[in-house]
C-alpha cells in the first residue's frame, strides 16, 4: 500500500496562524479525515479554517501545548524547503559566502533550533548528523541508544551543517579536516553547552553535538541504583583520608557522574577539593574545578602536578589514561591525599593489572589502592507500558547464571517512552575493596583468577549478578543486561 506524502501547509495558512490558534494539522487519517492536534486552550475558531483550507473533515486530538508548538515548527520547516544551494564555480571563498548566507535563512535556523529542543526534551546526550549517499540523517542518543530524530529538510543539508559550524565559530570553508567547537544555548531557564565535533566522510561532513546541561544538578549516590551493601561501602571509601578510589567502565557508563556523587560526601567547607576534568560537566559548589586544555598544553598529568601545589585534601582526576598521570596520582595518595579517578577497564579486577601495565610498582599499588567500582548503565523499563513476557532461554540463562526462571517484565512501547519500552537508566555495579588479603595478592602480583576468588570470598558481587537482581526487581530487562555485559 503506497505511503501518503508528508503533510504540508495548505495555501493561505501560516505558522503564525497556527501558533495563535494553538492548533496544527499533523496527518491524513486512514479514514480520509485530517488529524489536527490542539492544545487544551486552543482557539477552536481556527479548526473550521483548517477544514476549508484542506477541504477535508477534521478529527481533533488533544495534546500538550509544547507538542503543538513542535508540530508547527516541523510542518512550517517542511513546507519551506524551497531554497536551493547555489554552487558557483569561482572559488571556495564565494561558495563559503553563499553557504553562510543560506545558513542564516529562517528554515535552516528553525530546523537547528527544533533539533536541539527535541533532543533536550527527549533527554538525549548527543545529536548525530550523519552524511550518507542519500543526504543527511539525524539521530539522537537517548539512554545510551541511537534513535531517529526529526528529518533534516531536503536540499538544505550543507546549510544545516554550515549553520552549526557558524554557531560553533568553526571554519565553514574547511571541509577536509576534523574540527571541534562549542555552542552555548539558553533554553528557557536552562543553560546548555553543546560540544560540536565535525569529521569529513565520503559523502560530506558528519557532525556530533554533545549536550551538557549546566543548569542541571549532579545526582547523589543514593540515586544511582547501588545495592545497600555497595552503597555503604562506597560511602565509606568516599570519606577515606587518603588513598586511591577508582571507577571503571567503558565510555558512557556514568563514571564521572558517580565521582561527582562521591565528591558530594566530602565537606567542601572544611576541605580543599580540586578536580581536573575534560570537560567540566557540572559546576559543584565549594569545589575548585580545572578544565583540561590540550592546545594550551594543559593535560591531566601537568594539571595534576600544578594542583598538588594548591594544598588540596581531595583530588579528582577525570581519567587516568597514561603513566605520568598514574604515577603522580600514586604519589599524591602516598603523601596524604585522597584521589578519585576513572579508568577504562571492563571490570573491577582488571584495574589492578591495568595500573601495573601503566608502570605502577605492585607494592605501591597495594599500599595506595582503596577500592575499585566497575559499572554499566542499563535502560529502565517504562512504567507506563510495563508487561510480563518470556525472553529467549539463551539470553535469560546467560544473565541469570542458572537461577530458576521467574516472571520478568519489559516495556511494550508507548508514547511516553517513544516506543522503545524504556525510559531512563539505572546503574549496575561491582565493587572490589582492598582488604589485607587483597593487598597481599596485589603485592605479589597474583593472577586475576586469584584476585577474583579472594574478592568473592569477601562478598564481591559481579556485574552479571547485579544485573540479574535488577531484572528480578522489574527495573530492567535481560536483553539490556546482556547488551551491556557483553559489551
mmCIF file with all atom_site columns, C-alpha atoms in Angstrom, residues 116 119-120 124-127 167-168 180-187 190-197 208-216 278-283 291:
data_model
loop_
_atom_site.group_PDB
_atom_site.id
_atom_site.type_symbol
_atom_site.label_atom_id
_atom_site.label_alt_id
_atom_site.label_comp_id
_atom_site.label_asym_id
_atom_site.label_entity_id
_atom_site.label_seq_id
_atom_site.pdbx_PDB_ins_code
_atom_site.Cartn_x
_atom_site.Cartn_y
_atom_site.Cartn_z
_atom_site.occupancy
_atom_site.B_iso_or_equiv
_atom_site.pdbx_formal_charge
_atom_site.auth_seq_id
_atom_site.auth_comp_id
_atom_site.auth_asym_id
_atom_site.auth_atom_id
_atom_site.pdbx_PDB_model_num
ATOM 1  C CA . UNK A 1 116 ? 18.243 20.981 19.816 1.00 0.00 ? 116 UNK A CA 1
ATOM 2  C CA . UNK A 1 119 ? 16.976 16.463 21.779 1.00 0.00 ? 119 UNK A CA 1
ATOM 3  C CA . UNK A 1 120 ? 16.696 18.236 25.127 1.00 0.00 ? 120 UNK A CA 1
ATOM 4  C CA . UNK A 1 124 ? 19.321 12.922 24.589 1.00 0.00 ? 124 UNK A CA 1
ATOM 5  C CA . UNK A 1 125 ? 23.024 13.055 25.402 1.00 0.00 ? 125 UNK A CA 1
ATOM 6  C CA . UNK A 1 126 ? 24.117 13.504 21.768 1.00 0.00 ? 126 UNK A CA 1
ATOM 7  C CA . UNK A 1 127 ? 22.791 14.644 18.394 1.00 0.00 ? 127 UNK A CA 1
ATOM 8  C CA . UNK A 1 167 ? 27.366 28.883 15.768 1.00 0.00 ? 167 UNK A CA 1
ATOM 9  C CA . UNK A 1 168 ? 30.414 26.933 16.980 1.00 0.00 ? 168 UNK A CA 1
ATOM 10 C CA . UNK A 1 180 ? 35.865 20.949 17.293 1.00 0.00 ? 180 UNK A CA 1
ATOM 11 C CA . UNK A 1 181 ? 33.941 23.799 18.873 1.00 0.00 ? 181 UNK A CA 1
ATOM 12 C CA . UNK A 1 182 ? 31.263 24.765 21.367 1.00 0.00 ? 182 UNK A CA 1
ATOM 13 C CA . UNK A 1 183 ? 27.860 26.418 21.304 1.00 0.00 ? 183 UNK A CA 1
ATOM 14 C CA . UNK A 1 184 ? 26.239 27.980 24.358 1.00 0.00 ? 184 UNK A CA 1
ATOM 15 C CA . UNK A 1 185 ? 22.432 27.735 24.293 1.00 0.00 ? 185 UNK A CA 1
ATOM 16 C CA . UNK A 1 186 ? 19.911 29.223 26.704 1.00 0.00 ? 186 UNK A CA 1
ATOM 17 C CA . UNK A 1 187 ? 16.715 27.172 26.755 1.00 0.00 ? 187 UNK A CA 1
ATOM 18 C CA . UNK A 1 190 ? 18.433 26.191 31.420 1.00 0.00 ? 190 UNK A CA 1
ATOM 19 C CA . UNK A 1 191 ? 21.876 26.762 30.020 1.00 0.00 ? 191 UNK A CA 1
ATOM 20 C CA . UNK A 1 192 ? 23.157 24.122 27.611 1.00 0.00 ? 192 UNK A CA 1
ATOM 21 C CA . UNK A 1 193 ? 26.710 23.722 26.397 1.00 0.00 ? 193 UNK A CA 1
ATOM 22 C CA . UNK A 1 194 ? 26.880 21.911 23.053 1.00 0.00 ? 194 UNK A CA 1
ATOM 23 C CA . UNK A 1 195 ? 30.260 20.366 22.227 1.00 0.00 ? 195 UNK A CA 1
ATOM 24 C CA . UNK A 1 196 ? 30.496 20.182 18.441 1.00 0.00 ? 196 UNK A CA 1
ATOM 25 C CA . UNK A 1 197 ? 32.666 17.722 16.518 1.00 0.00 ? 197 UNK A CA 1
ATOM 26 C CA . UNK A 1 208 ? 28.012 15.196 16.538 1.00 0.00 ? 208 UNK A CA 1
ATOM 27 C CA . UNK A 1 209 ? 26.750 17.569 19.231 1.00 0.00 ? 209 UNK A CA 1
ATOM 28 C CA . UNK A 1 210 ? 27.158 16.522 22.891 1.00 0.00 ? 210 UNK A CA 1
ATOM 29 C CA . UNK A 1 211 ? 24.573 18.161 25.181 1.00 0.00 ? 211 UNK A CA 1
ATOM 30 C CA . UNK A 1 212 ? 25.857 19.286 28.579 1.00 0.00 ? 212 UNK A CA 1
ATOM 31 C CA . UNK A 1 213 ? 23.234 20.774 30.894 1.00 0.00 ? 213 UNK A CA 1
ATOM 32 C CA . UNK A 1 214 ? 24.980 23.273 33.162 1.00 0.00 ? 214 UNK A CA 1
ATOM 33 C CA . UNK A 1 215 ? 21.655 24.084 34.792 1.00 0.00 ? 215 UNK A CA 1
ATOM 34 C CA . UNK A 1 216 ? 21.274 20.512 35.979 1.00 0.00 ? 216 UNK A CA 1
ATOM 35 C CA . UNK A 1 278 ? 37.705 17.100 30.300 1.00 0.00 ? 278 UNK A CA 1
ATOM 36 C CA . UNK A 1 279 ? 35.196 18.713 30.123 1.00 0.00 ? 279 UNK A CA 1
ATOM 37 C CA . UNK A 1 280 ? 33.635 20.109 33.321 1.00 0.00 ? 280 UNK A CA 1
ATOM 38 C CA . UNK A 1 281 ? 30.132 18.620 33.164 1.00 0.00 ? 281 UNK A CA 1
ATOM 39 C CA . UNK A 1 282 ? 28.571 20.076 36.328 1.00 0.00 ? 282 UNK A CA 1
ATOM 40 C CA . UNK A 1 283 ? 29.518 23.012 38.494 1.00 0.00 ? 283 UNK A CA 1
ATOM 41 C CA . UNK A 1 291 ? 39.463 22.022 32.722 1.00 0.00 ? 291 UNK A CA 1
#
